[in-house]
Amino acid sequence: PSQTEIKIQWESVIRATAYDIEVNGNLIEDINGSSYVHKGLQPLTDHTYRVRAKNAGGISDWSSSIKMKTLPYPPAEPTNVTAQPTKTSVTLNWDAVEGADGYEIEIDGMIIENGANISYIHDGLAPYSGHTYRIRAKNLGGKGPWSNKLDVTTHPEEPETPTNIMTTADQNSITLTWYNV
């Protein structure tokens, strides 16, 4: 199925010249072939089908009914995507997307699955390293659009402690000096 149509198929019956199909209680007669495409449907709607064969000698009993559901539309783009870097990690957060079953995250060009979680911690990173992220939601109907890219740089290492601190004083001031680190 798709969001707007469902294709029903059945095995051909020996000696059948045509088929009738019952679609949601409505009879459609004289189908040639062993498939039918039900079009013009709405997403996430249930539909019931059954089929019978016929020829000049008569009509068979109805098949068992089958129930099928159209797919939902793919979810929207994730919003409020934020990134909080530390020295060795980046934590991503975003708002849940209505109708989403899960999320994918693109990290520096590589796509990973994130299940239904609306946060992700990218760790084991080098200090002061740059990374690019974007997120998309998905469901049975497909994958939604990517969020805008976030370019994030992890924090640098702490500076070293200044050494060789020296002071000089005169009657109006005190001057501190040290070696650059």
XYZ file of C-alpha atoms in Angstrom:
181
model
C 0.000 0.000 0.000
C 0.862 3.663 -0.263
C -0.745 6.751 1.282
C -3.455 6.894 -1.399
C -3.824 3.419 -2.920
C -3.846 -0.299 -2.148
C -3.103 -3.070 -4.643
C -4.842 -6.408 -4.075
C -3.545 -9.530 -5.835
C -4.779 -13.110 -5.869
C -3.879 -16.375 -7.571
C -5.672 -17.025 -10.843
C -8.354 -19.697 -10.647
C -8.572 -22.414 -13.312
C -11.580 -21.892 -15.604
C -12.304 -18.387 -14.241
C -13.091 -15.832 -16.950
C -13.464 -12.849 -14.613
C -13.537 -11.887 -10.947
C -15.769 -9.816 -8.714
C -14.215 -7.905 -5.849
C -16.004 -6.501 -2.840
C -14.346 -3.294 -1.669
C -15.569 -1.998 1.691
C -18.926 -3.693 1.051
C -19.290 -2.335 -2.508
C -19.315 -4.790 -5.420
C -17.061 -4.238 -8.423
C -17.855 -6.763 -11.148
C -16.007 -8.362 -14.026
C -12.370 -7.673 -13.201
C -10.035 -9.210 -15.781
C -6.722 -10.424 -14.425
C -5.721 -11.243 -10.867
C -5.187 -7.819 -9.313
C -7.059 -4.642 -8.463
C -5.739 -1.196 -7.487
C -7.970 0.775 -5.121
C -7.094 4.452 -5.716
C -8.018 7.855 -4.304
C -7.721 6.831 -0.652
C -6.794 8.859 2.410
C -3.729 8.054 4.549
C -4.191 5.811 7.594
C -7.589 4.448 6.515
C -8.736 0.808 6.786
C -10.226 -1.047 3.825
C -11.716 -4.539 3.492
C -11.581 -6.731 0.380
C -12.769 -10.135 -0.799
C -12.797 -11.783 -4.222
C -14.811 -14.398 -6.087
C -14.259 -16.083 -9.447
C -16.849 -16.576 -12.173
C -17.439 -17.993 -15.625
C -20.438 -18.944 -17.788
C -21.089 -21.890 -15.467
C -21.533 -19.792 -12.313
C -19.902 -17.868 -9.482
C -17.634 -19.213 -6.723
C -18.000 -18.477 -3.029
C -16.283 -15.344 -1.692
C -12.704 -15.616 -0.508
C -11.900 -14.771 3.081
C -11.891 -11.029 3.758
C -8.610 -9.219 4.099
C -8.192 -5.882 5.824
C -5.501 -3.441 4.749
C -4.527 0.045 5.847
C -3.044 2.865 3.799
C 0.269 4.268 4.964
C 0.675 7.576 6.796
C 2.374 10.528 5.152
C 6.073 10.811 6.046
C 6.639 12.968 9.145
C 7.628 16.630 9.135
C 11.106 18.070 9.643
C 12.408 17.979 13.238
C 12.378 21.376 14.959
C 14.278 23.019 17.807
C 17.401 20.984 17.095
C 20.104 21.986 19.574
C 23.670 20.872 20.251
C 25.600 21.183 23.524
C 29.315 20.491 23.072
C 31.830 19.535 25.738
C 35.513 18.798 25.250
C 34.907 15.250 23.986
C 31.188 14.991 23.160
C 28.180 16.700 21.590
C 24.652 16.177 22.941
C 21.864 16.670 20.387
C 18.235 17.326 21.346
C 15.105 18.058 19.288
C 11.330 18.185 19.648
C 9.338 15.002 18.992
C 7.737 14.968 15.531
C 4.064 13.993 15.324
C 3.583 10.654 13.583
C 7.272 9.695 13.733
C 8.226 6.103 14.590
C 11.941 6.845 14.700
C 14.769 9.188 13.764
C 17.942 9.121 11.720
C 20.953 11.314 12.461
C 23.541 12.278 9.887
C 26.894 12.773 11.602
C 29.714 14.061 9.421
C 28.046 12.462 6.373
C 27.314 9.078 7.989
C 23.687 8.142 8.796
C 22.832 6.271 12.000
C 19.529 4.987 13.394
C 18.428 6.522 16.693
C 15.186 4.614 17.357
C 12.390 6.746 18.823
C 14.825 8.757 21.000
C 14.763 12.564 20.713
C 18.320 13.014 21.938
C 21.716 11.599 21.057
C 25.189 11.812 22.604
C 28.088 11.729 20.143
C 31.078 10.944 22.341
C 34.710 9.937 22.081
C 35.512 13.101 20.131
C 38.769 15.010 20.030
C 38.857 18.395 21.771
C 38.367 21.375 19.473
C 37.117 19.219 16.574
C 34.371 20.222 14.136
C 31.305 18.084 13.398
C 28.167 18.465 11.272
C 24.749 17.105 12.254
C 21.229 16.923 10.867
C 18.180 14.871 11.820
C 15.117 13.466 10.066
C 12.025 11.650 11.297
C 10.568 8.529 9.676
C 7.563 6.228 9.805
C 5.979 3.492 7.671
C 5.095 6.141 5.078
C 8.715 7.109 4.512
C 11.403 9.510 5.642
C 10.710 13.174 6.255
C 12.951 16.085 5.280
C 16.287 16.691 6.988
C 16.592 19.420 9.598
C 18.974 22.288 8.902
C 22.639 21.385 9.367
C 24.309 22.204 12.667
C 28.052 22.843 12.572
C 29.440 22.269 16.068
C 32.968 22.491 17.476
C 33.884 20.668 20.661
C 35.493 22.719 23.409
C 39.289 23.027 23.477
C 41.524 21.557 26.168
C 41.992 23.739 29.239
C 45.050 25.970 29.006
C 48.133 25.138 31.007
C 48.847 26.933 34.260
C 50.969 30.073 33.806
C 54.531 29.693 35.128
C 57.380 31.976 36.164
C 55.157 34.657 37.598
C 57.202 37.739 38.415
C 56.231 40.992 40.005
C 57.735 44.410 39.867
C 56.515 47.313 41.894
C 56.974 51.031 42.038
C 55.232 53.533 44.265
C 52.049 53.657 42.074
C 51.588 50.122 40.730
C 52.471 46.454 40.793
C 53.161 44.695 37.486
C 52.713 40.940 37.058
C 54.446 39.115 34.207
C 54.583 35.434 33.197
C 55.598 33.175 30.346
C 53.038 32.508 27.596
C 51.594 29.015 27.632
